[in-house]
Short mmCIF file of C-alpha atoms in Angstrom, two decimals:
data_model
loop_
_atom_site.label_atom_id
_atom_site.label_comp_id
_atom_site.label_asym_id
_atom_site.label_seq_id
_atom_site.Cartn_x
_atom_site.Cartn_y
_atom_site.Cartn_z
CA MET E 1 -0.18 2.26 19.42
CA ILE E 2 -0.49 1.27 15.74
CA ARG E 3 3.19 0.38 15.50
CA VAL E 4 2.86 -1.89 18.54
CA LEU E 5 -0.17 -3.62 17.03
CA CYS E 6 1.81 -4.16 13.83
CA SER E 7 4.50 -6.11 15.65
CA LYS E 8 2.48 -9.35 15.67
CA LYS E 9 0.51 -11.11 12.97
CA GLU E 10 -2.33 -11.69 15.45
CA THR E 11 -2.82 -7.96 16.13
CA VAL E 12 -1.97 -6.35 12.79
CA HIS E 13 -5.64 -6.43 11.79
CA LEU E 14 -6.45 -4.17 14.75
CA ALA E 15 -3.94 -1.68 13.35
CA PHE E 16 -5.55 -2.12 9.93
CA GLU E 17 -8.97 -1.29 11.38
CA MET E 18 -7.60 1.75 13.21
CA VAL E 19 -5.99 3.31 10.14
CA ASN E 20 -8.94 2.32 7.97
CA ASP E 21 -11.18 4.30 10.34
CA ILE E 22 -9.16 7.51 9.95
CA PRO E 23 -11.49 10.00 8.27
CA GLU E 24 -11.00 10.85 4.61
CA LYS E 25 -10.39 14.52 5.33
CA VAL E 26 -7.95 15.45 8.07
CA GLU E 27 -6.34 18.74 8.98
CA ASP E 28 -3.31 19.75 6.94
CA ARG E 29 -0.96 19.14 9.86
CA GLU E 30 -2.28 15.57 10.23
CA VAL E 31 -1.89 14.52 6.58
CA GLY E 32 1.73 13.43 7.01
CA ILE E 33 0.94 11.42 10.13
CA LYS E 34 -1.99 9.70 8.40
CA HIS E 35 0.18 8.86 5.41
CA SER E 36 3.05 7.44 7.47
CA LEU E 37 0.65 5.25 9.48
CA PHE E 38 -0.94 3.92 6.29
CA VAL E 39 2.46 3.17 4.76
CA HIS E 40 3.67 1.42 7.90
CA VAL E 41 0.59 -0.81 8.09
CA VAL E 42 0.74 -1.57 4.34
CA ARG E 43 4.40 -2.58 4.66
CA VAL E 44 3.66 -4.85 7.65
CA LEU E 45 0.63 -6.43 5.96
CA CYS E 46 2.79 -7.16 2.92
CA GLY E 47 5.41 -8.68 5.20
CA PHE E 48 2.76 -10.99 6.64
CA LYS E 49 1.56 -11.73 3.07
CA ASP E 50 -1.89 -10.25 3.73
CA PHE E 51 -2.07 -8.64 0.31
CA ASP E 52 -5.84 -8.18 0.27
CA ALA E 53 -5.80 -5.97 3.36
CA ALA E 54 -2.77 -4.05 2.06
CA LYS E 55 -4.56 -3.48 -1.25
CA GLN E 56 -7.65 -2.25 0.62
CA LEU E 57 -5.55 0.36 2.40
CA ILE E 58 -3.86 1.42 -0.83
CA LEU E 59 -7.25 1.87 -2.50
CA LYS E 60 -8.47 3.90 0.48
CA MET E 61 -5.36 6.08 0.27
CA ILE E 62 -6.02 6.69 -3.43
CA ALA E 63 -9.67 7.55 -2.75
CA ASP E 64 -8.78 9.86 0.15
CA THR E 65 -6.05 11.74 -1.75
CA ASP E 66 -6.79 14.65 -4.06
CA SER E 67 -5.74 14.07 -7.65
CA GLU E 68 -3.15 16.87 -7.41
CA GLU E 69 -1.44 15.13 -4.48
CA ARG E 70 -1.45 11.55 -5.79
CA ASP E 71 2.21 11.65 -6.78
CA ILE E 72 3.14 10.78 -3.18
CA LEU E 73 1.24 7.50 -3.54
CA ILE E 74 3.54 5.96 -6.14
CA TYR E 75 5.97 4.92 -3.41
CA ASP E 76 3.16 3.33 -1.39
CA ILE E 77 1.72 1.42 -4.32
CA ASN E 78 5.23 0.33 -5.26
CA ILE E 79 5.52 -1.38 -1.83
CA LEU E 80 2.54 -3.58 -2.67
CA ILE E 81 3.66 -4.24 -6.25
CA THR E 82 7.11 -5.31 -5.05
CA ALA E 83 5.56 -7.60 -2.41
CA TYR E 84 3.29 -9.18 -5.02
CA VAL E 85 6.24 -9.79 -7.34
CA LYS E 86 8.43 -11.27 -4.61
CA ALA E 87 5.57 -13.63 -3.69
CA GLY E 88 5.18 -14.65 -7.34
CA GLU E 89 1.76 -12.99 -7.62
CA ILE E 90 2.49 -11.45 -11.01
CA ILE E 91 -1.16 -11.06 -12.10
CA GLN E 92 -1.96 -9.00 -9.00
CA ALA E 93 1.20 -6.95 -9.51
CA LEU E 94 0.13 -6.21 -13.08
CA GLU E 95 -3.33 -5.19 -11.85
CA MET E 96 -1.71 -2.64 -9.55
CA VAL E 97 0.50 -1.40 -12.40
CA MET E 98 -2.64 -0.91 -14.51
CA LEU E 99 -4.20 0.99 -11.61
CA LEU E 100 -1.14 3.23 -11.54
CA GLU E 101 -1.44 3.80 -15.27
CA CYS E 102 -5.10 4.77 -14.81
CA ILE E 103 -4.07 7.54 -12.43
CA GLY E 104 -1.21 8.64 -14.66
CA PHE E 105 1.91 6.82 -13.43
CA TYR E 106 4.20 4.35 -15.20
CA ILE E 107 6.70 2.04 -13.47
CA CYS E 108 8.63 -1.11 -14.29
CA ASN E 109 11.44 -1.67 -11.75
CA PRO E 110 9.66 -4.09 -9.36
CA LEU E 111 8.27 -6.05 -12.28
CA MET E 112 11.67 -6.56 -13.87
CA PHE E 113 12.99 -7.83 -10.54
CA GLY E 114 10.11 -10.27 -10.19
CA PHE E 115 9.95 -11.60 -13.72
CA GLY E 116 13.58 -12.61 -13.47
CA ARG E 117 12.94 -14.58 -10.27
CA SER E 118 9.45 -16.01 -10.79
CA THR E 119 10.07 -18.74 -13.36
#
């Protein structure tokens, strides 16, 4: 259902609302499903250049994930950082990099790609 809603710009916000309503704590067997749905919606929102909604989902994912399990989130946050950089939104990309640093991660690849193209 969520993947179908993500196929059109007009309905992607319904998918956003659905994944945003997934409870913070889910059963262990549902964690992977929750994560893949979040990532899919984030990727689609970035494709439609709706960075605010994508950032909201990323922040919810960070809040819902235990600190010991946050290493899986670097890929997800990297999707948003790369989208920001490709769109020339370097300040927002740097804000997300600083967020990553606050939770203990350091990256530079998407930024190097973007700085070379954003002048």
